[in-house]
Amino acid sequence: MSTAVTRLASRLSRLGTETAFAVSAEAAEFAARGNKVYPFHLGDMNIPTPPHIIDATLRAMRDGKTGYCPSAGIPQLRELVADDVNRTHGTHYTMKNAVIEPGGKPLISKFILAMMNPGDEVLYPNPGYPIYESQIEFHGGTAVPYSYKEGAENFELDLDGIADAITPRTRLLILNDLQNPTGAVAQISELERLAEIVKEHNLFALCDEAYFHMRYEGESTSLASLPGMEERCLLLQTFSKRYAMTGWRLGAALGPEPLADALAKLNVNDESCSNHFIQYGAIEALTGDQSGHEEIVRILRERRDRCVELLNDIDGVRCFKPEATFYLFPNVTEVMKRKGLSDYSAFRKRALQKTGVSFCTRTHFGRPLEGETEYYIRLAYSGIDVADIGEALARFKEFAEAGE
Ligand code: PLP
């Protein structure tokens, strides 16, 4: 009998991952030992999908929408997605600019594959969603980080850092406004300056708008809405958060037609098409009653308010109140000092063991950059109810305010 030899391809050494899933596994193990866990670590949602979306999907299954469908998505949904974005963005997309994807995440690698040549430099946010860096490096590009800094009201884009990082090899920029993990929301003036930088250096941008509709105050603005930017942006949209459909896996891309065509061609090669009957659920999501979405936002706003209030009541914790996303990125530098810790992992594990509060830290969102002196953790409040938030943060306060 021959023994199979597993010789994995060398490119896998360049593939990163979402280390937040490892935190999940640790939390699950802690819970399995009979402990209560307060889950702030994953950006999943414990809010159900609005029932009329489920009904429309079941109807589509019964109506036989169970075969393959076009790789770019069913025409009716492509048209609706384009209209929906045009309404909020003031853009001019048609069905030909819209491609349906199995979630927002797969678009990140497809964007890189379609637009980046090996050796190109790509600007990406750090702290930021870890998949950008992973995919840039996996496909042979150079991932160049840019950062956020604490402003008066919230985190702000380090625009000077972005401008300074540009070289003749810089080709792409990834922007995740309404940002995971910081909750940063760019001011119009920041977006205007960013648009100028993009145009001046002839860059193309991926605008990851996963949280565009997870907005508690004010209105979201897209980089693509600014003059001359529609042709320089690809938009990542998703049904995951807006309609509490994370596990359904449905998203969309909107961008210039040649790029949309390239994405559809990548779809042919990858998954053939996004799930057929779910696209009918998505049609219902966009055209039906919006009170389900409004209720999701109401629930999350209440959680945000509670979390921010309780976190700022902890001696040594400083937390902004973001107008969007479902993430908080409190500064815990003083607490870590008090505990004599400079290792994020030790702090996180000790908090879990002592309190059951499970969260990610700054290190789950990219390697800390040179000169970083402050310490942050990330709390997602999308998967924990208000009552548990109160209990969890009371325990965390006791832990944080105690000495070593
Ligand atoms: N982009 C950001 C910034 C995210 O935080 C997420 C998910 O957490 C995604 C994209 C992908 O979402 P999905 O693939 O569920 O649409």
XYZ file of C-alpha atoms and ligand atoms in Angstrom:
420
model
C 0.000 0.000 0.000
C 1.482 3.359 -0.962
C 1.462 6.282 1.437
C 0.107 9.528 0.085
C 2.582 12.378 0.409
C 0.989 15.700 1.174
C 3.223 18.315 -0.389
C 1.325 21.567 -0.120
C 2.031 24.345 -2.595
C 4.590 26.904 -1.469
C 2.183 29.787 -2.082
C 0.231 28.666 0.974
C 2.987 30.114 3.148
C 1.763 33.529 2.033
C -1.865 32.898 2.907
C -3.053 34.506 6.122
C -6.245 33.804 8.015
C -8.803 35.310 10.325
C -7.305 34.619 13.718
C -10.590 35.669 15.347
C -11.774 32.128 14.588
C -9.065 30.795 16.923
C -10.461 33.034 19.666
C -13.868 31.481 18.976
C -12.427 28.022 19.411
C -10.859 28.992 22.756
C -14.147 30.511 23.929
C -16.010 27.348 22.903
C -13.533 25.198 24.811
C -13.939 27.407 27.910
C -17.735 27.104 27.602
C -17.501 23.319 27.192
C -15.866 23.187 30.641
C -19.118 24.554 32.073
C -18.263 28.260 32.088
C -20.433 31.101 30.871
C -18.925 32.916 27.913
C -19.856 36.456 26.906
C -19.165 36.464 23.158
C -17.767 39.774 21.916
C -15.180 38.132 19.651
C -16.906 37.417 16.324
C -18.826 39.773 14.089
C -21.644 37.276 13.656
C -25.213 38.137 14.572
C -27.664 36.561 17.007
C -30.542 38.414 15.337
C -32.786 36.405 12.990
C -33.206 37.143 9.286
C -36.541 38.946 8.697
C -39.179 36.221 8.073
C -40.467 37.609 4.752
C -36.977 37.096 3.282
C -37.004 33.479 4.446
C -40.514 32.989 3.006
C -39.518 34.373 -0.402
C -36.494 32.074 -0.471
C -38.573 29.001 0.408
C -41.059 29.968 -2.289
C -38.255 30.202 -4.831
C -37.026 26.730 -3.845
C -40.541 25.318 -4.268
C -40.857 27.145 -7.593
C -37.851 25.206 -8.837
C -35.165 27.890 -8.647
C -32.805 25.130 -7.687
C -30.614 24.855 -10.776
C -27.628 26.918 -11.880
C -28.236 30.533 -12.790
C -26.112 33.146 -14.623
C -22.626 33.584 -13.163
C -23.117 37.323 -12.697
C -26.387 36.721 -10.877
C -30.011 36.765 -11.935
C -30.728 39.890 -14.029
C -33.563 41.134 -11.807
C -31.351 41.165 -8.717
C -28.432 42.786 -10.571
C -30.732 45.561 -11.673
C -32.166 46.008 -8.172
C -28.731 46.105 -6.568
C -27.624 48.779 -9.047
C -30.785 50.851 -8.404
C -30.394 50.429 -4.642
C -26.811 51.684 -4.695
C -27.642 54.527 -7.087
C -30.269 55.738 -4.630
C -27.844 56.019 -1.719
C -24.682 56.850 -3.675
C -25.946 59.080 -6.505
C -24.049 56.803 -8.913
C -25.093 55.685 -12.400
C -24.725 51.919 -12.290
C -26.825 49.625 -14.465
C -27.230 45.886 -14.378
C -24.032 45.594 -16.420
C -22.019 47.095 -13.558
C -23.457 44.728 -10.934
C -22.231 41.209 -10.184
C -23.750 38.972 -7.525
C -21.262 37.150 -5.290
C -21.499 34.407 -2.657
C -20.922 36.956 0.151
C -18.859 40.101 0.282
C -15.664 38.333 1.306
C -15.008 36.413 -1.953
C -14.922 39.739 -3.753
C -11.718 40.695 -1.958
C -9.651 37.979 -3.622
C -11.449 38.424 -6.952
C -10.715 42.148 -6.908
C -7.032 41.432 -6.245
C -6.934 38.798 -8.990
C -8.613 41.097 -11.498
C -6.681 44.282 -10.743
C -3.292 43.487 -9.186
C -0.200 42.229 -10.949
C 2.484 40.465 -8.899
C 4.826 43.105 -7.481
C 2.170 45.820 -7.353
C 1.803 47.650 -4.084
C -1.640 47.782 -2.488
C -2.538 50.137 0.359
C -4.702 48.495 2.991
C -5.957 49.466 6.464
C -4.105 48.215 9.545
C -5.803 47.748 11.950
C -8.269 46.334 9.447
C -10.072 43.272 8.185
C -7.250 40.697 7.973
C -8.307 39.188 4.651
C -6.980 42.147 2.637
C -3.353 41.604 3.648
C -3.736 37.854 3.300
C -5.077 38.025 -0.257
C -2.655 40.704 -1.466
C 0.340 38.658 -0.312
C -1.116 35.331 -1.422
C -1.370 36.646 -4.974
C 2.168 38.055 -5.008
C 1.535 41.712 -4.287
C 3.074 43.912 -1.643
C 0.668 44.829 1.141
C 1.414 48.363 2.346
C -0.407 49.287 5.550
C -1.995 52.604 6.393
C -3.431 53.395 9.766
C -6.080 55.175 11.811
C -5.431 57.547 14.662
C -7.535 58.637 17.610
C -9.327 61.907 16.862
C -11.632 63.959 19.075
C -14.815 61.978 18.424
C -13.665 58.805 16.708
C -10.761 57.220 14.858
C -9.620 59.107 11.769
C -7.856 58.026 8.608
C -4.131 58.767 8.612
C -4.303 60.597 5.290
C -0.742 61.896 5.492
C 0.402 58.334 6.089
C -1.477 57.212 2.976
C 0.021 59.986 0.838
C 3.520 59.239 2.152
C 3.219 55.491 1.500
C 2.548 55.902 -2.225
C 5.372 54.882 -4.569
C 5.498 54.452 -8.365
C 4.458 50.810 -7.797
C 1.294 51.656 -5.860
C -1.689 50.651 -7.905
C -4.610 49.936 -5.587
C -6.119 51.208 -2.373
C -8.514 49.318 -0.132
C -10.852 51.460 1.927
C -13.260 50.055 4.494
C -15.112 53.145 5.596
C -17.482 52.406 8.489
C -14.574 50.323 9.546
C -13.978 46.987 11.155
C -12.443 47.010 13.814
C -12.287 50.694 14.805
C -15.830 51.786 13.907
C -14.251 54.769 12.120
C -16.524 56.754 9.829
C -14.742 59.187 7.514
C -15.841 62.814 7.376
C -16.662 64.148 3.898
C -13.488 66.260 4.056
C -11.415 63.093 4.669
C -13.066 61.334 1.714
C -12.462 64.388 -0.484
C -8.773 64.417 0.336
C -8.583 60.659 -0.229
C -10.293 61.043 -3.621
C -7.701 63.662 -4.576
C -4.882 61.305 -3.589
C -6.446 58.447 -5.602
C -6.858 60.623 -8.685
C -3.461 62.291 -8.411
C -1.673 58.942 -8.301
C -3.962 57.213 -10.773
C -5.030 54.556 -8.259
C -8.081 52.319 -8.225
C -9.990 51.661 -4.988
C -11.897 48.776 -3.495
C -14.538 50.324 -1.237
C -15.572 47.668 1.235
C -19.015 48.906 2.247
C -20.048 45.894 4.321
C -21.375 48.226 7.063
C -22.761 51.042 4.875
C -26.299 50.464 6.186
C -25.343 49.676 9.793
C -25.703 53.280 10.698
C -27.102 54.709 13.958
C -26.820 58.438 13.341
C -26.208 60.495 10.227
C -25.882 59.169 6.693
C -23.178 57.118 5.050
C -21.224 58.544 2.124
C -19.239 56.521 -0.361
C -15.893 57.429 -1.886
C -17.509 56.461 -5.208
C -20.002 59.332 -4.852
C -17.319 61.999 -5.132
C -16.602 63.632 -8.505
C -14.572 61.447 -10.842
C -14.535 58.489 -8.444
C -17.257 56.195 -9.781
C -14.910 54.977 -12.508
C -12.078 54.498 -9.980
C -13.957 52.363 -7.451
C -15.279 48.870 -7.027
C -17.943 48.641 -4.332
C -18.275 45.622 -2.060
C -21.862 45.272 -0.835
C -23.327 42.491 1.247
C -26.676 41.256 2.523
C -24.912 39.764 5.576
C -25.220 42.601 8.054
C -27.988 44.780 6.630
C -30.556 41.974 6.754
C -28.888 39.677 9.322
C -27.996 37.126 6.633
C -24.379 36.290 7.486
C -24.770 32.561 6.922
C -26.731 32.895 3.702
C -23.638 34.065 1.828
C -24.799 36.729 -0.576
C -23.101 39.924 -1.648
C -22.544 42.055 -4.691
C -19.914 44.031 -6.571
C -20.524 47.281 -8.422
C -17.923 48.811 -10.666
C -16.822 49.693 -14.184
C -18.148 47.251 -16.787
C -14.812 45.685 -17.831
C -14.093 44.887 -14.195
C -17.634 43.575 -13.630
C -17.146 41.296 -16.663
C -13.829 40.073 -15.262
C -15.459 39.298 -11.910
C -18.235 37.349 -13.627
C -15.546 35.364 -15.468
C -13.844 34.595 -12.162
C -17.242 33.468 -10.855
C -17.536 31.015 -13.771
C -14.193 29.575 -12.777
C -14.862 29.501 -9.036
C -18.414 28.776 -7.936
C -20.279 28.897 -11.306
C -22.945 31.067 -9.718
C -24.122 32.323 -6.357
C -26.902 30.308 -4.750
C -29.891 30.618 -7.069
C -32.913 30.610 -4.739
C -31.278 32.886 -2.177
C -31.177 35.570 -4.841
C -34.988 35.621 -4.719
C -34.762 36.167 -0.973
C -32.438 39.082 -1.731
C -34.983 40.551 -4.165
C -37.537 40.431 -1.363
C -34.999 41.988 1.032
C -34.472 44.973 -1.267
C -38.042 45.481 -2.459
C -40.090 44.339 0.562
C -40.863 45.817 3.960
C -37.748 47.446 5.469
C -38.945 47.250 9.072
C -36.823 44.115 9.599
C -33.669 46.066 8.760
C -34.821 48.961 10.921
C -35.366 46.618 13.853
C -31.859 45.156 13.404
C -30.399 48.669 13.574
C -32.553 49.542 16.605
C -31.372 46.453 18.506
C -27.744 47.133 17.666
C -28.002 50.822 18.608
C -29.295 49.873 22.047
C -26.396 47.443 22.491
C -23.866 50.019 21.328
C -25.165 52.625 23.763
C -25.017 50.201 26.680
C -21.528 48.957 25.815
C -20.060 52.417 25.371
C -21.583 53.683 28.606
C -20.295 50.720 30.609
C -16.846 50.663 29.014
C -16.262 54.350 29.706
C -17.223 53.722 33.309
C -14.170 51.481 33.723
C -11.115 53.177 35.160
C -8.398 53.005 32.499
C -10.666 52.324 29.493
C -11.446 54.924 26.817
C -14.020 54.142 24.148
C -15.461 56.190 21.279
C -19.136 55.917 20.338
C -19.077 55.124 16.603
C -22.099 56.123 14.514
C -21.872 52.899 12.533
C -20.764 49.229 12.366
C -21.211 46.933 15.358
C -17.678 47.175 16.654
C -15.948 49.040 19.454
C -12.191 49.495 19.725
C -11.558 50.694 23.260
C -8.149 51.863 24.385
C -7.057 49.623 27.292
C -3.470 50.828 27.670
C -3.912 51.834 31.322
C -5.581 48.551 32.232
C -2.805 46.501 30.686
C -0.202 48.614 32.502
C -2.049 48.086 35.766
C -1.878 44.353 35.180
C 1.798 44.513 34.241
C 1.021 43.079 30.795
C 2.300 44.095 27.396
C 1.287 40.860 25.688
C -2.152 41.036 24.102
C -2.688 37.314 24.114
C -1.922 37.013 27.847
C -4.357 39.849 28.591
C -7.115 38.346 26.456
C -6.705 34.864 27.923
C -6.619 36.150 31.489
C -9.798 38.168 30.904
C -11.523 35.105 29.471
C -10.446 32.872 32.351
C -11.385 35.359 35.072
C -14.595 36.813 33.604
C -15.815 34.751 30.648
C -15.658 37.893 28.511
C -14.279 36.905 25.124
C -12.929 39.515 22.722
C -10.351 40.045 20.003
C -7.414 42.388 20.324
C -5.615 44.742 18.000
C -3.340 41.903 16.862
C -6.258 40.085 15.204
C -6.445 42.978 12.736
C -2.899 43.103 11.419
C 0.611 43.304 12.808
C 0.993 46.353 15.081
C 2.855 49.090 13.215
C 6.140 50.689 14.163
C 5.719 53.380 16.792
C 2.386 52.114 18.128
C 2.303 52.705 21.871
C -1.371 52.364 22.727
C -3.221 49.090 23.315
C -6.692 48.286 21.991
C -9.181 45.457 22.127
C -12.120 44.904 19.782
C -15.613 44.169 20.982
C -18.333 43.068 18.553
C -21.815 43.517 20.026
C -23.705 41.842 17.192
C -23.914 38.482 18.941
C -24.733 39.390 22.546
C -27.943 40.680 24.112
C -28.221 43.792 26.280
C -28.750 41.829 29.514
C -25.571 39.845 28.932
C -23.702 43.004 27.964
C -24.539 44.444 31.386
C -23.388 41.309 33.197
C -20.266 40.901 31.070
C -19.008 44.441 31.395
C -19.663 44.516 35.154
C -17.377 41.483 35.441
C -14.837 43.034 33.084
C -14.844 46.259 35.131
C -14.054 44.351 38.314
C -11.247 42.501 36.527
C -9.849 45.611 34.827
C -9.838 47.795 37.916
C -8.146 45.190 40.115
C -4.337 45.084 40.283
C -2.260 42.255 38.828
N -15.644 43.251 4.903
C -15.568 43.510 6.214
C -14.879 44.711 6.672
C -16.125 42.610 7.128
O -16.020 42.867 8.442
C -16.765 41.446 6.650
C -17.308 40.454 7.582
O -17.206 40.491 8.761
C -16.822 41.247 5.267
C -16.243 42.160 4.426
C -17.427 40.015 4.669
O -18.728 39.846 4.938
P -19.589 38.771 4.143
O -18.660 37.888 3.401
O -20.390 38.056 5.158
O -20.420 39.565 3.197
